[in-house]
Amino acid sequence: MHMPLEDSLGINLLAANQHRAEHNREHFDAWNLLCLNVMSSPGAGKTSLLERSLAALASRWAMAVLEGDMTTLLDAERLEAVGIPVVPITTGRACHLDAAMVSGGLKLLRQRLDPAGLDILWVENVGNLVCPAEFAIGEHRKVALLSVTEGDDKPLKYPVMFREADCVLITKVDLLPHLPVDVERIEAHIRQVNPRTAVFRLSATTGEGFEAWHDWLDAQRQAVQSSPALLHA
Amino acid sequence: MHEVDMTRCLLLSMNEWKQQHAPRVPAVDRVHLEVGTFTCVEPDQLVVTWADAVKGSWLDGAELVIESVPLVGRCVRCQATYSPDPAEGFRSPCCHHPMEEIVSGRELRIRSVAYGFESAPSPTNPVSRPTAAR
Ligand SMILES: Nc1nc2c(ncn2[C@@H]2O[C@H](COP(=O)(O)OP(=O)(O)OP(=O)(O)O)[C@@H](O)[C@H]2O)c(=O)[nH]1
Ligand SMILES: [Mg+2]
Ligand SMILES: [Zn+2]
Ligand SMILES: [Zn+2]
Ligand SMILES: [Zn+2]
């Protein structure tokens, strides 16, 4: 038996990750680049999105990719094919990226190039609609993808991801004529859990919708790059 | 699967807390956790992973008590708080406004730890011996 004691802690479970994420963020700001955390369920079209956006934007901006979804080397090869440096992040068998993994990826990235020369750093998260939303990596913006093949109830079933997103991309809209799904309902459900998010409808196959998405990106890049960078101690 | 990660986060915090009591090792009876329903954590699964993870460690036998914190939204139009219902698209029942403000439900917090000390304070560090532990 012992004398019963009780300590009040009030510690956020994610505090340690939060601190590391803030550290990553300080680097991103010192490098004056926009960091995007790209999340979705498996196969919603993250790599296809990157392929098309990277190809379209490479002449305008210097970019690199941290690739967290490396079941094979295939994804990296698809992206390197458009001439953008891709650094794989070692995740073990984790179902999401955390700030420490991204920090490891940054170390590898710095062996290849000076990140201060970049405008945009893309991070493709692990395909998972649940926990990536809870783990900050230091990103400036969270981008969530939802493909039309996933049905219109996903935003209500997995609301946390869509709640946290700064931008939701409804992907594979070229398939809409073949599906019994109402894209208006998908968008309405997204806005119910997150009335403030930007929403775009895209097809990586046809290129439909990419102009508006790229305009949004440009606005985010300007917002981040024009705010004074914090100096890293 | 993410319960494993959450358990790891929990153990990290508990190990830090243990350091505050060094060199004594607190015998932990219960860890009280607040888990919001609008998070990615399943309380039942977390309790199972926890029991598994602490086996053989200094936390062996410590019970994880999870207090579920319900999702509460506030209607931005009329300021009324409400319980957002997924079946209703999380909208406010008063104005059918989308869920803009979340009052609670995002918590993932260690509230408190109930513990004690099994053995006498370490004689190597008599200065820090609390008088109450006589
Ligand atoms: N029809 C159509 N198919 C698409 C589109 N975008 C992606 N796909 C297909 O969807 C499948 C998955 O696409 P990926 O880009 O690999 O998806 P991902 O999210 O990177 O997948 P993981 O990294 O495995 O989670 C591939 O077969 C793509 O060809 C699209 O706009 N239209
Ligand atoms: Mg991919
Ligand atoms: Zn640093
Ligand atoms: Zn996870
Ligand atoms: Zn109201």
mmCIF file of C-alpha atoms and ligand atoms in Angstrom:
data_model
loop_
_atom_site.group_PDB
_atom_site.id
_atom_site.type_symbol
_atom_site.label_atom_id
_atom_site.label_comp_id
_atom_site.label_asym_id
_atom_site.label_seq_id
_atom_site.Cartn_x
_atom_site.Cartn_y
_atom_site.Cartn_z
ATOM 1 C CA MET A 1 0.000 0.000 0.000
ATOM 2 C CA HIS A 2 1.088 3.523 -0.549
ATOM 3 C CA MET A 3 -0.115 6.964 0.294
ATOM 4 C CA PRO A 4 -2.297 8.042 -2.604
ATOM 5 C CA LEU A 5 -0.977 11.073 -4.440
ATOM 6 C CA GLU A 6 -2.296 12.779 -7.520
ATOM 7 C CA ASP A 7 -0.545 15.098 -9.962
ATOM 8 C CA SER A 8 -2.519 17.266 -12.344
ATOM 9 C CA LEU A 9 -0.715 17.295 -15.648
ATOM 10 C CA GLY A 10 -2.834 18.837 -18.373
ATOM 11 C CA ILE A 11 -0.280 17.675 -20.949
ATOM 12 C CA ASN A 12 -1.350 17.528 -24.571
ATOM 13 C CA LEU A 13 -0.498 14.065 -25.907
ATOM 14 C CA LEU A 14 0.774 15.563 -29.115
ATOM 15 C CA ALA A 15 2.914 18.230 -27.446
ATOM 16 C CA ALA A 16 6.245 16.579 -28.325
ATOM 17 C CA ASN A 17 5.251 16.298 -31.989
ATOM 18 C CA GLN A 18 3.971 19.857 -31.898
ATOM 19 C CA HIS A 19 7.344 21.145 -30.709
ATOM 20 C CA ARG A 20 9.186 19.319 -33.479
ATOM 21 C CA ALA A 21 6.672 20.606 -36.023
ATOM 22 C CA GLU A 22 7.291 24.162 -34.863
ATOM 23 C CA HIS A 23 11.004 23.572 -35.302
ATOM 24 C CA ASN A 24 10.454 22.373 -38.889
ATOM 25 C CA ARG A 25 8.292 25.409 -39.481
ATOM 26 C CA GLU A 26 11.071 27.730 -38.362
ATOM 27 C CA HIS A 27 13.285 26.189 -41.030
ATOM 28 C CA PHE A 28 10.591 26.534 -43.702
ATOM 29 C CA ASP A 29 10.131 30.178 -42.801
ATOM 30 C CA ALA A 30 13.870 30.860 -42.745
ATOM 31 C CA TRP A 31 14.087 29.284 -46.208
ATOM 32 C CA ASN A 32 11.117 31.411 -47.251
ATOM 33 C CA LEU A 33 9.272 28.521 -48.886
ATOM 34 C CA LEU A 34 5.692 27.274 -48.798
ATOM 35 C CA CYS A 35 5.333 23.772 -47.316
ATOM 36 C CA LEU A 36 2.244 21.739 -48.210
ATOM 37 C CA ASN A 37 1.079 18.585 -46.449
ATOM 38 C CA VAL A 38 -0.822 16.509 -49.028
ATOM 39 C CA MET A 39 -3.152 13.918 -47.468
ATOM 40 C CA SER A 40 -5.823 11.468 -48.593
ATOM 41 C CA SER A 41 -6.953 7.878 -48.378
ATOM 42 C CA PRO A 42 -4.844 5.417 -50.413
ATOM 43 C CA GLY A 43 -5.182 5.928 -54.141
ATOM 44 C CA ALA A 44 -7.177 9.175 -54.097
ATOM 45 C CA GLY A 45 -4.651 10.642 -56.517
ATOM 46 C CA LYS A 46 -1.894 12.419 -54.545
ATOM 47 C CA THR A 47 0.963 11.322 -56.790
ATOM 48 C CA SER A 48 -1.058 11.979 -59.951
ATOM 49 C CA LEU A 49 -1.847 15.467 -58.666
ATOM 50 C CA LEU A 50 1.820 16.129 -57.980
ATOM 51 C CA GLU A 51 2.848 14.819 -61.403
ATOM 52 C CA ARG A 52 0.573 17.253 -63.185
ATOM 53 C CA SER A 53 1.108 20.249 -60.912
ATOM 54 C CA LEU A 54 4.877 19.840 -60.852
ATOM 55 C CA ALA A 55 5.040 19.618 -64.642
ATOM 56 C CA ALA A 56 2.830 22.682 -65.028
ATOM 57 C CA LEU A 57 4.602 24.806 -62.419
ATOM 58 C CA ALA A 58 8.253 23.780 -62.823
ATOM 59 C CA SER A 59 9.054 26.691 -65.128
ATOM 60 C CA ARG A 60 7.647 29.192 -62.609
ATOM 61 C CA TRP A 61 8.797 27.868 -59.238
ATOM 62 C CA ALA A 62 11.618 25.858 -57.759
ATOM 63 C CA MET A 63 10.094 22.837 -55.997
ATOM 64 C CA ALA A 64 10.985 19.604 -54.243
ATOM 65 C CA VAL A 65 8.991 16.688 -52.852
ATOM 66 C CA LEU A 66 9.276 14.752 -49.615
ATOM 67 C CA GLU A 67 7.656 11.433 -50.417
ATOM 68 C CA GLY A 68 6.163 9.643 -47.419
ATOM 69 C CA ASP A 69 4.198 7.091 -49.345
ATOM 70 C CA MET A 70 6.896 4.833 -50.634
ATOM 71 C CA THR A 71 5.580 1.319 -50.798
ATOM 72 C CA THR A 72 7.702 1.032 -53.915
ATOM 73 C CA LEU A 73 10.166 3.358 -55.604
ATOM 74 C CA LEU A 74 7.542 3.855 -58.269
ATOM 75 C CA ASP A 75 6.060 7.072 -56.893
ATOM 76 C CA ALA A 76 9.476 8.723 -56.663
ATOM 77 C CA GLU A 77 10.310 7.667 -60.198
ATOM 78 C CA ARG A 78 7.037 9.079 -61.523
ATOM 79 C CA LEU A 79 7.880 12.436 -59.992
ATOM 80 C CA GLU A 80 11.599 12.529 -60.783
ATOM 81 C CA ALA A 81 10.509 11.992 -64.388
ATOM 82 C CA VAL A 82 9.273 15.588 -64.456
ATOM 83 C CA GLY A 83 12.656 16.807 -63.199
ATOM 84 C CA ILE A 84 11.787 17.586 -59.582
ATOM 85 C CA PRO A 85 14.013 16.324 -56.745
ATOM 86 C CA VAL A 86 12.213 13.709 -54.657
ATOM 87 C CA VAL A 87 13.421 12.625 -51.243
ATOM 88 C CA PRO A 88 11.885 9.513 -49.704
ATOM 89 C CA ILE A 89 10.959 9.703 -46.035
ATOM 90 C CA THR A 90 11.570 6.591 -44.004
ATOM 91 C CA THR A 91 8.390 5.828 -42.113
ATOM 92 C CA GLY A 92 9.001 2.308 -40.936
ATOM 93 C CA ARG A 93 5.472 0.995 -41.172
ATOM 94 C CA ALA A 94 3.833 4.085 -39.745
ATOM 95 C CA CYS A 95 0.372 4.957 -40.992
ATOM 96 C CA HIS A 96 1.134 8.687 -41.017
ATOM 97 C CA LEU A 97 4.073 11.088 -41.149
ATOM 98 C CA ASP A 98 5.084 12.856 -37.972
ATOM 99 C CA ALA A 99 7.291 15.893 -37.498
ATOM 100 C CA ALA A 100 10.388 13.834 -36.635
ATOM 101 C CA MET A 101 10.119 11.815 -39.869
ATOM 102 C CA VAL A 102 9.821 15.013 -41.887
ATOM 103 C CA SER A 103 12.811 16.445 -40.050
ATOM 104 C CA GLY A 104 14.761 13.341 -41.144
ATOM 105 C CA GLY A 105 13.606 13.929 -44.717
ATOM 106 C CA LEU A 106 14.794 17.542 -44.525
ATOM 107 C CA LYS A 107 18.250 16.364 -43.543
ATOM 108 C CA LEU A 108 18.420 14.227 -46.706
ATOM 109 C CA LEU A 109 17.022 17.053 -48.793
ATOM 110 C CA ARG A 110 19.764 19.405 -47.600
ATOM 111 C CA GLN A 111 22.404 16.949 -48.771
ATOM 112 C CA ARG A 112 21.034 17.375 -52.280
ATOM 113 C CA LEU A 113 20.185 21.057 -52.483
ATOM 114 C CA ASP A 114 19.889 24.317 -50.606
ATOM 115 C CA PRO A 115 16.212 24.566 -49.563
ATOM 116 C CA ALA A 116 16.536 28.367 -49.427
ATOM 117 C CA GLY A 117 16.359 28.255 -53.233
ATOM 118 C CA LEU A 118 12.916 26.566 -53.159
ATOM 119 C CA ASP A 119 9.511 28.188 -53.526
ATOM 120 C CA ILE A 120 7.381 25.159 -52.664
ATOM 121 C CA LEU A 121 8.101 21.999 -50.694
ATOM 122 C CA TRP A 122 5.480 19.297 -51.206
ATOM 123 C CA VAL A 123 5.060 16.515 -48.666
ATOM 124 C CA GLU A 124 3.059 13.501 -49.837
ATOM 125 C CA ASN A 125 1.741 11.903 -46.665
ATOM 126 C CA VAL A 126 0.948 8.206 -46.170
ATOM 127 C CA GLY A 127 -2.348 7.189 -47.774
ATOM 128 C CA ASN A 128 -4.691 7.255 -44.777
ATOM 129 C CA LEU A 129 -7.799 9.304 -44.101
ATOM 130 C CA VAL A 130 -7.569 9.135 -40.330
ATOM 131 C CA CYS A 131 -4.447 9.973 -38.361
ATOM 132 C CA PRO A 132 -2.285 12.150 -40.675
ATOM 133 C CA ALA A 133 -4.723 14.912 -39.770
ATOM 134 C CA GLU A 134 -3.672 14.785 -36.106
ATOM 135 C CA PHE A 135 0.076 15.005 -36.654
ATOM 136 C CA ALA A 136 1.415 18.415 -37.615
ATOM 137 C CA ILE A 137 4.679 18.347 -39.568
ATOM 138 C CA GLY A 138 5.308 22.118 -39.652
ATOM 139 C CA GLU A 139 3.385 22.656 -42.891
ATOM 140 C CA HIS A 140 1.898 26.031 -43.828
ATOM 141 C CA ARG A 141 -1.160 24.476 -45.442
ATOM 142 C CA LYS A 142 -2.903 21.113 -45.262
ATOM 143 C CA VAL A 143 -4.309 19.871 -48.564
ATOM 144 C CA ALA A 144 -6.778 16.965 -48.421
ATOM 145 C CA LEU A 145 -7.852 14.974 -51.468
ATOM 146 C CA LEU A 146 -11.115 13.122 -51.874
ATOM 147 C CA SER A 147 -11.797 11.234 -55.083
ATOM 148 C CA VAL A 148 -15.316 11.036 -56.454
ATOM 149 C CA THR A 149 -15.065 7.237 -56.387
ATOM 150 C CA GLU A 150 -14.984 7.306 -52.588
ATOM 151 C CA GLY A 151 -18.618 8.373 -52.321
ATOM 152 C CA ASP A 152 -20.176 11.471 -50.832
ATOM 153 C CA ASP A 153 -20.343 10.364 -47.191
ATOM 154 C CA LYS A 154 -16.575 10.322 -46.547
ATOM 155 C CA PRO A 155 -16.392 13.894 -45.198
ATOM 156 C CA LEU A 156 -19.023 13.013 -42.587
ATOM 157 C CA LYS A 157 -17.468 9.634 -41.751
ATOM 158 C CA TYR A 158 -13.900 10.947 -41.472
ATOM 159 C CA PRO A 159 -14.583 14.550 -40.527
ATOM 160 C CA VAL A 160 -11.314 15.345 -38.733
ATOM 161 C CA MET A 161 -9.209 15.290 -41.904
ATOM 162 C CA PHE A 162 -11.609 17.560 -43.766
ATOM 163 C CA ARG A 163 -12.010 19.818 -40.753
ATOM 164 C CA GLU A 164 -8.249 20.356 -40.562
ATOM 165 C CA ALA A 165 -7.731 20.970 -44.284
ATOM 166 C CA ASP A 166 -7.047 24.438 -45.661
ATOM 167 C CA CYS A 167 -7.924 23.165 -49.092
ATOM 168 C CA VAL A 168 -9.895 20.116 -50.241
ATOM 169 C CA LEU A 169 -9.427 18.792 -53.754
ATOM 170 C CA ILE A 170 -12.245 16.677 -55.165
ATOM 171 C CA THR A 171 -10.293 14.495 -57.581
ATOM 172 C CA LYS A 172 -11.010 12.242 -60.579
ATOM 173 C CA VAL A 173 -14.006 14.326 -61.687
ATOM 174 C CA ASP A 174 -13.537 12.907 -65.205
ATOM 175 C CA LEU A 175 -15.178 9.751 -63.822
ATOM 176 C CA LEU A 176 -18.374 11.545 -62.735
ATOM 177 C CA PRO A 177 -20.418 10.617 -65.845
ATOM 178 C CA HIS A 178 -19.862 6.937 -64.994
ATOM 179 C CA LEU A 179 -20.676 7.106 -61.286
ATOM 180 C CA PRO A 180 -23.903 7.299 -59.293
ATOM 181 C CA VAL A 181 -22.499 10.099 -57.184
ATOM 182 C CA ASP A 182 -23.462 13.757 -56.842
ATOM 183 C CA VAL A 183 -20.417 16.032 -56.712
ATOM 184 C CA GLU A 184 -22.547 18.845 -55.267
ATOM 185 C CA ARG A 185 -23.328 16.627 -52.283
ATOM 186 C CA ILE A 186 -19.644 15.818 -51.821
ATOM 187 C CA GLU A 187 -18.805 19.502 -51.738
ATOM 188 C CA ALA A 188 -21.749 20.321 -49.455
ATOM 189 C CA HIS A 189 -20.612 17.666 -46.971
ATOM 190 C CA ILE A 190 -17.068 19.043 -46.989
ATOM 191 C CA ARG A 191 -18.375 22.536 -46.286
ATOM 192 C CA GLN A 192 -20.567 21.267 -43.462
ATOM 193 C CA VAL A 193 -17.570 20.034 -41.494
ATOM 194 C CA ASN A 194 -15.342 22.903 -42.626
ATOM 195 C CA PRO A 195 -17.123 26.006 -43.896
ATOM 196 C CA ARG A 196 -13.863 27.947 -44.276
ATOM 197 C CA THR A 197 -11.883 25.585 -46.509
ATOM 198 C CA ALA A 198 -11.153 26.176 -50.173
ATOM 199 C CA VAL A 199 -12.608 23.460 -52.444
ATOM 200 C CA PHE A 200 -11.587 22.661 -56.011
ATOM 201 C CA ARG A 201 -12.726 19.960 -58.434
ATOM 202 C CA LEU A 202 -9.949 18.385 -60.458
ATOM 203 C CA SER A 203 -9.040 15.690 -62.893
ATOM 204 C CA ALA A 204 -5.378 14.757 -63.135
ATOM 205 C CA THR A 205 -6.289 12.791 -66.236
ATOM 206 C CA THR A 206 -7.805 15.657 -68.254
ATOM 207 C CA GLY A 207 -6.278 18.618 -66.406
ATOM 208 C CA GLU A 208 -9.709 20.058 -65.660
ATOM 209 C CA GLY A 209 -9.718 22.447 -62.699
ATOM 210 C CA PHE A 210 -5.962 22.811 -62.326
ATOM 211 C CA GLU A 211 -5.912 26.506 -63.211
ATOM 212 C CA ALA A 212 -8.006 27.495 -60.199
ATOM 213 C CA TRP A 213 -6.010 25.185 -57.939
ATOM 214 C CA HIS A 214 -2.731 26.679 -59.143
ATOM 215 C CA ASP A 215 -4.086 30.200 -58.588
ATOM 216 C CA TRP A 216 -4.873 29.212 -54.999
ATOM 217 C CA LEU A 217 -1.350 27.837 -54.613
ATOM 218 C CA ASP A 218 0.117 31.059 -55.938
ATOM 219 C CA ALA A 219 -1.885 33.076 -53.419
ATOM 220 C CA GLN A 220 -0.647 30.841 -50.552
ATOM 221 C CA ARG A 221 2.938 31.081 -51.758
ATOM 222 C CA GLN A 222 2.706 34.865 -51.875
ATOM 223 C CA ALA A 223 1.117 35.026 -48.436
ATOM 224 C CA VAL A 224 3.920 32.933 -46.943
ATOM 225 C CA GLN A 225 6.837 34.430 -48.841
ATOM 226 C CA SER A 226 5.837 38.030 -48.193
ATOM 227 C CA SER A 227 5.535 37.576 -44.433
ATOM 228 C CA PRO A 228 8.874 38.207 -42.736
ATOM 229 C CA ALA A 229 10.739 34.987 -42.005
ATOM 230 C CA LEU A 230 11.646 34.159 -38.443
ATOM 231 C CA LEU A 231 15.325 33.641 -37.931
ATOM 232 C CA HIS A 232 16.288 30.246 -36.643
ATOM 233 C CA ALA A 233 18.544 30.295 -33.620
ATOM 234 C CA MET B 1 -3.259 1.405 -35.852
ATOM 235 C CA HIS B 2 -2.709 4.992 -34.758
ATOM 236 C CA GLU B 3 -3.489 3.899 -31.210
ATOM 237 C CA VAL B 4 0.036 2.478 -31.170
ATOM 238 C CA ASP B 5 1.419 5.928 -31.968
ATOM 239 C CA MET B 6 -0.802 7.575 -29.411
ATOM 240 C CA THR B 7 0.389 5.058 -26.813
ATOM 241 C CA ARG B 8 3.959 5.932 -27.716
ATOM 242 C CA CYS B 9 3.178 9.640 -27.231
ATOM 243 C CA LEU B 10 1.594 8.798 -23.906
ATOM 244 C CA LEU B 11 4.616 6.775 -22.736
ATOM 245 C CA LEU B 12 6.959 9.623 -23.732
ATOM 246 C CA SER B 13 5.022 12.061 -21.592
ATOM 247 C CA MET B 14 4.835 9.602 -18.698
ATOM 248 C CA ASN B 15 8.591 9.022 -18.804
ATOM 249 C CA GLU B 16 9.162 12.764 -18.679
ATOM 250 C CA TRP B 17 6.843 13.031 -15.714
ATOM 251 C CA LYS B 18 8.708 10.201 -13.969
ATOM 252 C CA GLN B 19 11.949 12.182 -14.269
ATOM 253 C CA GLN B 20 10.437 14.900 -12.090
ATOM 254 C CA HIS B 21 10.362 12.395 -9.220
ATOM 255 C CA ALA B 22 13.811 10.940 -9.751
ATOM 256 C CA PRO B 23 15.532 9.154 -8.184
ATOM 257 C CA ARG B 24 12.327 7.728 -6.758
ATOM 258 C CA VAL B 25 10.103 5.722 -9.057
ATOM 259 C CA PRO B 26 6.420 6.452 -8.600
ATOM 260 C CA ALA B 27 4.073 3.458 -8.519
ATOM 261 C CA VAL B 28 1.271 4.553 -10.807
ATOM 262 C CA ASP B 29 -2.264 3.381 -10.100
ATOM 263 C CA ARG B 30 -4.153 5.277 -12.761
ATOM 264 C CA VAL B 31 -3.528 7.609 -15.656
ATOM 265 C CA HIS B 32 -6.498 9.823 -16.464
ATOM 266 C CA LEU B 33 -6.786 10.731 -20.100
ATOM 267 C CA GLU B 34 -9.237 13.074 -21.772
ATOM 268 C CA VAL B 35 -10.070 12.037 -25.318
ATOM 269 C CA GLY B 36 -12.363 14.129 -27.466
ATOM 270 C CA THR B 37 -14.839 12.278 -29.658
ATOM 271 C CA PHE B 38 -13.781 14.459 -32.604
ATOM 272 C CA THR B 39 -10.287 12.940 -32.780
ATOM 273 C CA CYS B 40 -8.844 9.910 -34.511
ATOM 274 C CA VAL B 41 -8.507 7.953 -31.254
ATOM 275 C CA GLU B 42 -10.676 4.975 -30.301
ATOM 276 C CA PRO B 43 -10.664 4.853 -26.468
ATOM 277 C CA ASP B 44 -11.296 1.088 -26.237
ATOM 278 C CA GLN B 45 -8.432 0.294 -28.563
ATOM 279 C CA LEU B 46 -6.149 2.686 -26.749
ATOM 280 C CA VAL B 47 -6.793 0.901 -23.436
ATOM 281 C CA VAL B 48 -5.820 -2.413 -25.049
ATOM 282 C CA THR B 49 -2.613 -1.081 -26.632
ATOM 283 C CA TRP B 50 -1.705 0.628 -23.374
ATOM 284 C CA ALA B 51 -2.088 -2.547 -21.287
ATOM 285 C CA ASP B 52 0.132 -4.315 -23.783
ATOM 286 C CA ALA B 53 2.765 -1.597 -23.993
ATOM 287 C CA VAL B 54 3.310 -1.167 -20.247
ATOM 288 C CA LYS B 55 3.773 -4.878 -19.477
ATOM 289 C CA GLY B 56 7.097 -5.392 -17.734
ATOM 290 C CA SER B 57 7.795 -1.650 -17.502
ATOM 291 C CA TRP B 58 7.654 0.670 -14.498
ATOM 292 C CA LEU B 59 4.047 1.365 -15.492
ATOM 293 C CA ASP B 60 3.033 -2.314 -15.379
ATOM 294 C CA GLY B 61 -0.436 -2.576 -13.848
ATOM 295 C CA ALA B 62 -1.238 1.109 -14.185
ATOM 296 C CA GLU B 63 -4.791 1.537 -15.340
ATOM 297 C CA LEU B 64 -5.584 3.868 -18.202
ATOM 298 C CA VAL B 65 -8.838 5.654 -17.434
ATOM 299 C CA ILE B 66 -10.275 7.454 -20.412
ATOM 300 C CA GLU B 67 -12.785 10.205 -20.048
ATOM 301 C CA SER B 68 -14.526 10.828 -23.307
ATOM 302 C CA VAL B 69 -15.089 14.509 -24.073
ATOM 303 C CA PRO B 70 -18.117 14.996 -26.311
ATOM 304 C CA LEU B 71 -18.071 17.129 -29.441
ATOM 305 C CA VAL B 72 -19.720 20.468 -28.741
ATOM 306 C CA GLY B 73 -20.167 23.096 -31.405
ATOM 307 C CA ARG B 74 -21.284 26.694 -31.180
ATOM 308 C CA CYS B 75 -23.650 28.123 -33.724
ATOM 309 C CA VAL B 76 -22.001 31.298 -35.018
ATOM 310 C CA ARG B 77 -25.348 32.773 -35.905
ATOM 311 C CA CYS B 78 -27.124 32.561 -32.546
ATOM 312 C CA GLN B 79 -24.225 31.589 -30.231
ATOM 313 C CA ALA B 80 -26.111 28.522 -28.943
ATOM 314 C CA THR B 81 -23.977 25.478 -28.179
ATOM 315 C CA TYR B 82 -25.112 22.139 -29.568
ATOM 316 C CA SER B 83 -24.089 18.496 -30.077
ATOM 317 C CA PRO B 84 -23.152 18.144 -33.739
ATOM 318 C CA ASP B 85 -24.639 15.010 -35.270
ATOM 319 C CA PRO B 86 -22.923 13.411 -38.279
ATOM 320 C CA ALA B 87 -26.322 12.260 -39.538
ATOM 321 C CA GLU B 88 -27.354 15.928 -39.637
ATOM 322 C CA GLY B 89 -24.113 16.954 -41.316
ATOM 323 C CA PHE B 90 -22.875 18.454 -38.012
ATOM 324 C CA ARG B 91 -25.187 21.428 -38.598
ATOM 325 C CA SER B 92 -26.644 23.476 -35.768
ATOM 326 C CA PRO B 93 -30.234 22.422 -34.987
ATOM 327 C CA CYS B 94 -31.183 26.052 -34.348
ATOM 328 C CA CYS B 95 -30.149 27.656 -37.644
ATOM 329 C CA HIS B 96 -28.868 24.721 -39.719
ATOM 330 C CA HIS B 97 -25.557 26.485 -39.902
ATOM 331 C CA PRO B 98 -22.445 24.417 -40.739
ATOM 332 C CA MET B 99 -20.129 23.506 -37.880
ATOM 333 C CA GLU B 100 -17.890 26.535 -37.748
ATOM 334 C CA GLU B 101 -16.819 26.720 -34.117
ATOM 335 C CA ILE B 102 -15.808 23.711 -32.038
ATOM 336 C CA VAL B 103 -16.019 24.258 -28.274
ATOM 337 C CA SER B 104 -14.798 20.814 -27.228
ATOM 338 C CA GLY B 105 -14.165 17.373 -28.651
ATOM 339 C CA ARG B 106 -10.601 17.830 -29.965
ATOM 340 C CA GLU B 107 -8.933 16.977 -26.614
ATOM 341 C CA LEU B 108 -6.068 14.478 -26.343
ATOM 342 C CA ARG B 109 -4.828 15.333 -22.882
ATOM 343 C CA ILE B 110 -3.330 13.643 -19.852
ATOM 344 C CA ARG B 111 -5.412 15.143 -17.085
ATOM 345 C CA SER B 112 -3.828 13.581 -14.015
ATOM 346 C CA VAL B 113 -1.828 10.691 -12.603
ATOM 347 C CA ALA B 114 -2.727 8.830 -9.399
ATOM 348 C CA TYR B 115 0.346 7.282 -7.801
ATOM 349 C CA GLY B 116 2.337 6.636 -4.674
ATOM 350 C CA PHE B 117 5.745 5.453 -3.543
ATOM 351 C CA GLU B 118 6.088 1.799 -2.594
ATOM 352 C CA SER B 119 9.461 1.964 -0.882
ATOM 353 C CA ALA B 120 11.189 4.419 1.423
ATOM 354 C CA PRO B 121 12.834 7.389 -0.256
ATOM 355 C CA SER B 122 16.267 6.648 -1.575
ATOM 356 C CA PRO B 123 18.843 7.067 1.211
ATOM 357 C CA THR B 124 21.299 8.445 -1.338
ATOM 358 C CA ASN B 125 19.227 11.585 -1.530
ATOM 359 C CA PRO B 126 17.966 12.298 2.004
ATOM 360 C CA VAL B 127 17.661 16.051 1.440
ATOM 361 C CA SER B 128 14.738 15.672 -0.925
ATOM 362 C CA ARG B 129 12.825 13.387 1.455
ATOM 363 C CA PRO B 130 9.384 14.877 1.991
ATOM 364 C CA THR B 131 8.353 15.048 5.659
ATOM 365 C CA ALA B 132 4.952 13.555 4.857
ATOM 366 C CA ALA B 133 6.551 10.282 3.738
ATOM 367 C CA ARG B 134 7.804 9.479 7.243
HETATM 368 N N1 LIG C 1 -9.710 8.597 -63.947
HETATM 369 C C1 LIG C 1 -8.784 9.150 -63.151
HETATM 370 N N2 LIG C 1 -7.918 8.360 -62.467
HETATM 371 C C2 LIG C 1 -7.007 8.956 -61.692
HETATM 372 C C3 LIG C 1 -6.932 10.363 -61.528
HETATM 373 N N3 LIG C 1 -5.938 10.642 -60.655
HETATM 374 C C4 LIG C 1 -5.405 9.463 -60.301
HETATM 375 N N4 LIG C 1 -6.023 8.439 -60.912
HETATM 376 C C5 LIG C 1 -5.720 7.006 -60.791
HETATM 377 O O1 LIG C 1 -5.911 6.603 -59.442
HETATM 378 C C6 LIG C 1 -4.922 5.655 -59.069
HETATM 379 C C7 LIG C 1 -4.179 6.124 -57.844
HETATM 380 O O2 LIG C 1 -3.535 7.344 -58.125
HETATM 381 P P1 LIG C 1 -2.252 7.846 -57.332
HETATM 382 O O3 LIG C 1 -1.922 9.193 -57.867
HETATM 383 O O4 LIG C 1 -1.182 6.831 -57.343
HETATM 384 O O5 LIG C 1 -2.891 7.970 -55.885
HETATM 385 P P2 LIG C 1 -2.145 8.210 -54.502
HETATM 386 O O6 LIG C 1 -3.073 8.985 -53.646
HETATM 387 O O7 LIG C 1 -0.792 8.794 -54.735
HETATM 388 O O8 LIG C 1 -2.020 6.738 -53.963
HETATM 389 P P3 LIG C 1 -1.136 6.195 -52.727
HETATM 390 O O9 LIG C 1 0.143 6.988 -52.762
HETATM 391 O O10 LIG C 1 -0.959 4.756 -53.008
HETATM 392 O O11 LIG C 1 -1.947 6.461 -51.508
HETATM 393 C C8 LIG C 1 -4.013 5.499 -60.271
HETATM 394 O O12 LIG C 1 -4.392 4.347 -60.978
HETATM 395 C C9 LIG C 1 -4.267 6.741 -61.092
HETATM 396 O O13 LIG C 1 -4.064 6.546 -62.458
HETATM 397 C C10 LIG C 1 -7.888 11.163 -62.257
HETATM 398 O O14 LIG C 1 -7.928 12.404 -62.172
HETATM 399 N N5 LIG C 1 -8.784 10.512 -63.038
HETATM 400 MG MG MG C 2 1.143 8.185 -54.019
HETATM 401 ZN ZN ZN C 3 16.973 23.171 -36.824
HETATM 402 ZN ZN ZN C 4 -1.193 6.886 -38.012
HETATM 403 ZN ZN ZN C 5 -28.185 28.900 -34.332
#
